Amino acid sequence: MADDEDDIILSELNNEELVEQMHQDLYDGLKDEIEEGVNILLGRDWAPYKVLTEALVEGMRIVGIDFRDGILFVPEVLLAANAMKAGMAILRPLLIESGAPRQGRIVTGTVKGDIHDIGKNLVGMMMEGAGFEVIDLGINTDVDQFLAAIDEHKPDMLGMSALLTTTMPYMKVVIDTLKEKGIRDDMIVLVGGAPLNEDFAMAVGADAYCRDAAVAVETAKELMARKHNKLASA
Ligand code: B1M
């Protein structure tokens, strides 16, 4: 009985309370509640991107802090990641149905040794929404997989993601291999992931570091426009 009385009815919360509750539900790995919360916010005319950033990404940031501090452990974070992915699955079609004109093709992947894919998936969704064709190689992608996909799809861009300080150096392995094969300059190389920064991106020979998915889209558009201008004036 007491439990029933304590039950929170998400639809009765105002926006601020609901978003706060969703952070808590994400923390607790409550997939159904996250799906319900996302649908409620969309029903209140929130833009999909606002739901994504304010309810989900911010919730995952809080999970990350307690993971770092040893308050949460891998099984709990996996549940949170599952709940986050369920919310993203609702938002995905809305984010990609923009009808934006075709911009170019990008091959993406999380590098070898790394299984974090939420950020990469989010970048992919946003890229698709902006009109890019995304070929996603998934997680734990080695240089041969990148090369095979480049050979098959002839992308305009390569986007690599890494979330671990131990896996981010692998980006250099991939870029060096592209140089060895003489194909580095055939594509724009974008890199991203929480432990990276601009200096690292330049040091490994990428064209740009993308702090988040929105920056990734803007950077991709800008560098594609530059590439087209260069070709036009050649
Ligand atoms: Co992991 N993990 N994890 N983890 N995990 C981190 C990364 C960590 C920072 C947590 C911490 O200690 N605070 C830490 C890394 C420390 C370090 O390297 N210095 C860590 C660790 C240690 C580990 C394990 C080693 C833990 C263990 O086993 N003891 C292990 C490693 C497994 C492996 O990969 N081999 C591990 C495992 C896991 C889970 C499986 C439980 C789960 C991943 C589930 C999944 O992805 N399917 C997980 C999670 C969820 C996290 C945190 C909590 C959240 C990551 C996330 O999804 N963020 C993370 C803490 C943190 O990052 N603060 C952590 C939300 C996402 C939207 O943001 O990924 O940064 P992000 O992506 C952003 C930008 O970075 C950028 O745009 C995105 C969207 O805005 N971006 C790109 C990302 N990729 C891009 C590519 C681009 C452009 C932009 O290309 C063009």
Coordinates of N, CA and C in Angstrom, one line a residue, residues 35-136:
E35 N 11.7 5.6 -21.2 CA 10.9 5.7 -22.4 C 9.6 6.5 -22.2
E36 N 9.0 6.3 -21.1 CA 7.8 7.1 -20.8 C 8.1 8.6 -20.7
G37 N 9.2 8.9 -20.0 CA 9.6 10.3 -19.8 C 9.8 11.0 -21.2
V38 N 10.5 10.3 -22.0 CA 10.9 10.8 -23.3 C 9.5 11.1 -24.1
N39 N 8.6 10.2 -24.0 CA 7.4 10.4 -24.8 C 6.5 11.5 -24.2
I40 N 6.6 11.7 -22.8 CA 5.9 12.8 -22.2 C 6.4 14.1 -22.7
L41 N 7.8 14.2 -22.7 CA 8.4 15.5 -23.0 C 8.1 15.8 -24.5
L42 N 8.2 14.8 -25.4 CA 7.9 15.0 -26.8 C 6.4 15.5 -26.9
G43 N 5.5 14.9 -26.1 CA 4.1 15.2 -26.1 C 3.9 16.6 -25.7
R44 N 4.8 17.2 -24.9 CA 4.7 18.6 -24.5 C 5.5 19.5 -25.4
D45 N 5.7 19.0 -26.6 CA 6.3 19.8 -27.7 C 7.8 20.1 -27.5
W46 N 8.5 19.3 -26.7 CA 9.9 19.6 -26.6 C 10.6 19.1 -27.8
A47 N 11.6 19.8 -28.3 CA 12.3 19.4 -29.5 C 13.1 18.1 -29.1
P48 N 13.2 17.1 -30.1 CA 13.9 15.9 -29.8 C 15.3 16.2 -29.2
Y49 N 16.0 17.2 -29.8 CA 17.4 17.5 -29.4 C 17.4 18.0 -28.0
K50 N 16.4 18.7 -27.6 CA 16.3 19.2 -26.2 C 16.1 18.1 -25.2
V51 N 15.2 17.1 -25.6 CA 15.0 16.0 -24.7 C 16.3 15.2 -24.6
L52 N 17.0 15.0 -25.7 CA 18.2 14.3 -25.8 C 19.3 14.9 -24.8
T53 N 19.5 16.2 -25.0 CA 20.6 16.8 -24.2 C 20.2 17.0 -22.8
E54 N 19.0 17.5 -22.5 CA 18.7 17.9 -21.1 C 18.3 16.7 -20.3
A55 N 17.6 15.8 -20.9 CA 17.1 14.7 -20.0 C 18.1 13.5 -20.1
L56 N 18.6 13.1 -21.2 CA 19.4 11.9 -21.3 C 20.9 12.2 -21.2
V57 N 21.5 13.1 -22.0 CA 22.9 13.3 -21.9 C 23.3 13.8 -20.5
E58 N 22.5 14.7 -20.0 CA 22.8 15.3 -18.7 C 22.7 14.2 -17.6
G59 N 21.7 13.3 -17.8 CA 21.6 12.2 -16.8 C 22.8 11.3 -16.9
M60 N 23.3 11.0 -18.1 CA 24.5 10.2 -18.2 C 25.7 10.8 -17.6
R61 N 25.8 12.1 -17.7 CA 26.9 12.9 -17.1 C 27.0 12.6 -15.6
I62 N 25.8 12.6 -15.0 CA 25.8 12.4 -13.5 C 26.2 10.9 -13.2
V63 N 25.7 10.0 -14.0 CA 26.1 8.6 -13.9 C 27.6 8.5 -14.0
G64 N 28.2 9.2 -14.9 CA 29.7 9.2 -15.2 C 30.4 9.7 -13.9
I65 N 29.9 10.7 -13.3 CA 30.6 11.2 -12.1 C 30.7 10.1 -11.0
D66 N 29.5 9.5 -10.7 CA 29.5 8.5 -9.7 C 30.2 7.2 -10.0
F67 N 30.3 6.9 -11.3 CA 31.1 5.8 -11.8 C 32.6 6.1 -11.5
R68 N 33.0 7.3 -11.9 CA 34.4 7.7 -11.6 C 34.7 7.6 -10.1
D69 N 33.8 8.0 -9.3 CA 34.0 8.1 -7.9 C 33.8 6.8 -7.1
G70 N 33.5 5.7 -7.9 CA 33.4 4.4 -7.3 C 32.1 4.2 -6.5
I71 N 31.1 5.0 -6.8 CA 29.8 4.9 -6.2 C 28.9 3.9 -7.0
L72 N 29.1 4.0 -8.3 CA 28.4 3.1 -9.3 C 29.4 2.2 -9.9
F73 N 29.0 1.0 -10.2 CA 29.9 0.0 -10.8 C 29.4 -0.4 -12.2
V74 N 30.2 -1.2 -12.9 CA 29.9 -1.6 -14.3 C 28.4 -2.1 -14.5
P75 N 27.9 -3.0 -13.7 CA 26.6 -3.5 -14.0 C 25.5 -2.4 -13.9
E76 N 25.7 -1.5 -12.9 CA 24.7 -0.4 -12.8 C 24.8 0.5 -14.0
V77 N 26.0 0.8 -14.4 CA 26.2 1.7 -15.5 C 25.7 1.1 -16.8
L78 N 25.8 -0.2 -16.9 CA 25.3 -0.9 -18.1 C 23.8 -0.7 -18.2
L79 N 23.1 -0.8 -17.0 CA 21.7 -0.7 -17.0 C 21.3 0.8 -17.4
A80 N 22.1 1.7 -16.9 CA 21.9 3.1 -17.2 C 22.0 3.3 -18.7
A81 N 23.1 2.7 -19.3 CA 23.3 2.8 -20.7 C 22.2 2.2 -21.5
N82 N 21.7 1.1 -21.0 CA 20.5 0.5 -21.7 C 19.3 1.4 -21.7
A83 N 19.1 2.0 -20.6 CA 17.9 2.9 -20.5 C 18.1 4.1 -21.4
M84 N 19.4 4.6 -21.4 CA 19.7 5.7 -22.3 C 19.4 5.3 -23.8
K85 N 19.9 4.1 -24.1 CA 19.7 3.7 -25.5 C 18.2 3.5 -25.9
A86 N 17.4 3.1 -24.9 CA 16.0 3.0 -25.2 C 15.4 4.4 -25.5
G87 N 15.8 5.3 -24.7 CA 15.3 6.7 -24.9 C 15.8 7.2 -26.3
M88 N 17.1 6.9 -26.6 CA 17.6 7.4 -27.9 C 16.9 6.7 -29.1
A89 N 16.4 5.5 -28.9 CA 15.7 4.8 -30.0 C 14.4 5.5 -30.3
I90 N 13.8 6.1 -29.3 CA 12.6 6.8 -29.6 C 12.9 8.1 -30.4
L91 N 14.0 8.7 -30.0 CA 14.4 10.0 -30.6 C 15.0 9.9 -32.0
R92 N 15.6 8.7 -32.2 CA 16.4 8.6 -33.5 C 15.6 8.9 -34.7
P93 N 14.4 8.3 -35.0 CA 13.6 8.7 -36.2 C 13.3 10.1 -36.3
L94 N 13.1 10.7 -35.1 CA 12.7 12.2 -35.1 C 13.9 13.0 -35.5
L95 N 15.1 12.6 -35.0 CA 16.3 13.4 -35.3 C 16.7 13.2 -36.8
I96 N 16.4 12.1 -37.3 CA 17.0 11.9 -38.7 C 16.0 12.2 -39.8
E97 N 14.7 12.6 -39.4 CA 13.7 12.8 -40.5 C 13.7 14.3 -40.9
S98 N 14.8 14.9 -40.9 CA 14.8 16.4 -41.1 C 14.6 16.7 -42.6
G99 N 14.8 15.7 -43.5 CA 14.7 16.0 -44.9 C 15.8 16.9 -45.4
A100 N 16.9 17.0 -44.7 CA 18.0 17.8 -45.1 C 18.6 17.3 -46.4
P101 N 19.1 18.2 -47.2 CA 19.8 17.7 -48.5 C 21.0 16.8 -48.2
R102 N 21.3 15.9 -49.1 CA 22.4 15.0 -48.9 C 23.7 15.8 -48.8
Q103 N 24.5 15.5 -47.8 CA 25.7 16.3 -47.5 C 27.0 15.5 -47.8
G104 N 27.0 14.2 -47.7 CA 28.2 13.4 -47.9 C 28.1 12.1 -47.1
R105 N 29.2 11.4 -47.1 CA 29.1 10.0 -46.5 C 30.2 10.0 -45.4
I106 N 29.9 9.4 -44.3 CA 30.9 9.2 -43.2 C 30.9 7.8 -42.7
V107 N 32.1 7.3 -42.6 CA 32.3 6.0 -41.9 C 32.6 6.3 -40.4
T108 N 31.9 5.6 -39.5 CA 32.2 5.9 -38.1 C 32.5 4.6 -37.4
G109 N 33.2 4.7 -36.3 CA 33.5 3.5 -35.4 C 34.1 3.9 -34.1
T110 N 33.9 3.1 -33.1 CA 34.6 3.2 -31.9 C 35.9 2.4 -32.0
V111 N 37.0 2.9 -31.7 CA 38.3 2.2 -32.0 C 38.5 1.0 -31.2
K112 N 39.5 0.2 -31.7 CA 39.8 -1.1 -31.1 C 40.0 -1.0 -29.6
G113 N 39.5 -2.0 -28.9 CA 39.7 -2.1 -27.4 C 38.6 -1.3 -26.6
D114 N 37.8 -0.6 -27.4 CA 36.8 0.3 -26.7 C 35.4 -0.1 -27.1
I115 N 34.5 -0.3 -26.1 CA 33.2 -0.7 -26.4 C 32.1 0.4 -26.1
H116 N 32.6 1.6 -25.7 CA 31.6 2.7 -25.5 C 31.0 3.1 -26.8
D117 N 29.7 3.1 -26.9 CA 29.1 3.5 -28.2 C 28.0 4.5 -28.2
I118 N 27.6 4.9 -27.0 CA 26.5 5.9 -26.9 C 26.8 7.2 -27.6
G119 N 28.0 7.7 -27.3 CA 28.4 9.0 -27.9 C 28.5 8.9 -29.5
K120 N 29.1 7.8 -29.9 CA 29.2 7.6 -31.4 C 27.8 7.4 -32.0
N121 N 27.0 6.7 -31.3 CA 25.6 6.5 -31.9 C 24.9 7.9 -32.0
L122 N 25.1 8.7 -31.0 CA 24.4 10.0 -31.0 C 25.0 10.9 -32.1
V123 N 26.3 10.8 -32.3 CA 26.9 11.6 -33.4 C 26.3 11.1 -34.7
G124 N 26.1 9.7 -34.8 CA 25.6 9.2 -36.1 C 24.2 9.7 -36.3
M125 N 23.4 9.7 -35.3 CA 22.0 10.1 -35.4 C 21.9 11.6 -35.8
M126 N 22.7 12.4 -35.2 CA 22.7 13.8 -35.6 C 23.2 14.1 -37.0
M127 N 24.2 13.3 -37.4 CA 24.8 13.4 -38.7 C 23.7 13.0 -39.7
E128 N 23.0 11.9 -39.5 CA 21.9 11.5 -40.4 C 20.9 12.6 -40.5
G129 N 20.6 13.2 -39.3 CA 19.6 14.3 -39.3 C 20.0 15.5 -40.2
A130 N 21.3 15.6 -40.3 CA 21.8 16.8 -41.0 C 22.0 16.4 -42.5
G131 N 21.7 15.2 -42.9 CA 21.8 14.8 -44.3 C 23.0 14.0 -44.7
F132 N 23.8 13.6 -43.7 CA 24.9 12.7 -44.0 C 24.5 11.2 -44.0
E133 N 25.1 10.5 -44.9 CA 24.9 9.0 -44.9 C 26.0 8.5 -44.0
V134 N 25.5 7.7 -43.0 CA 26.4 7.2 -42.0 C 26.6 5.7 -42.1
I135 N 27.8 5.2 -42.2 CA 28.1 3.8 -42.2 C 28.8 3.5 -40.9
D136 N 28.1 2.9 -40.0 CA 28.6 2.7 -38.6 C 29.2 1.3 -38.5

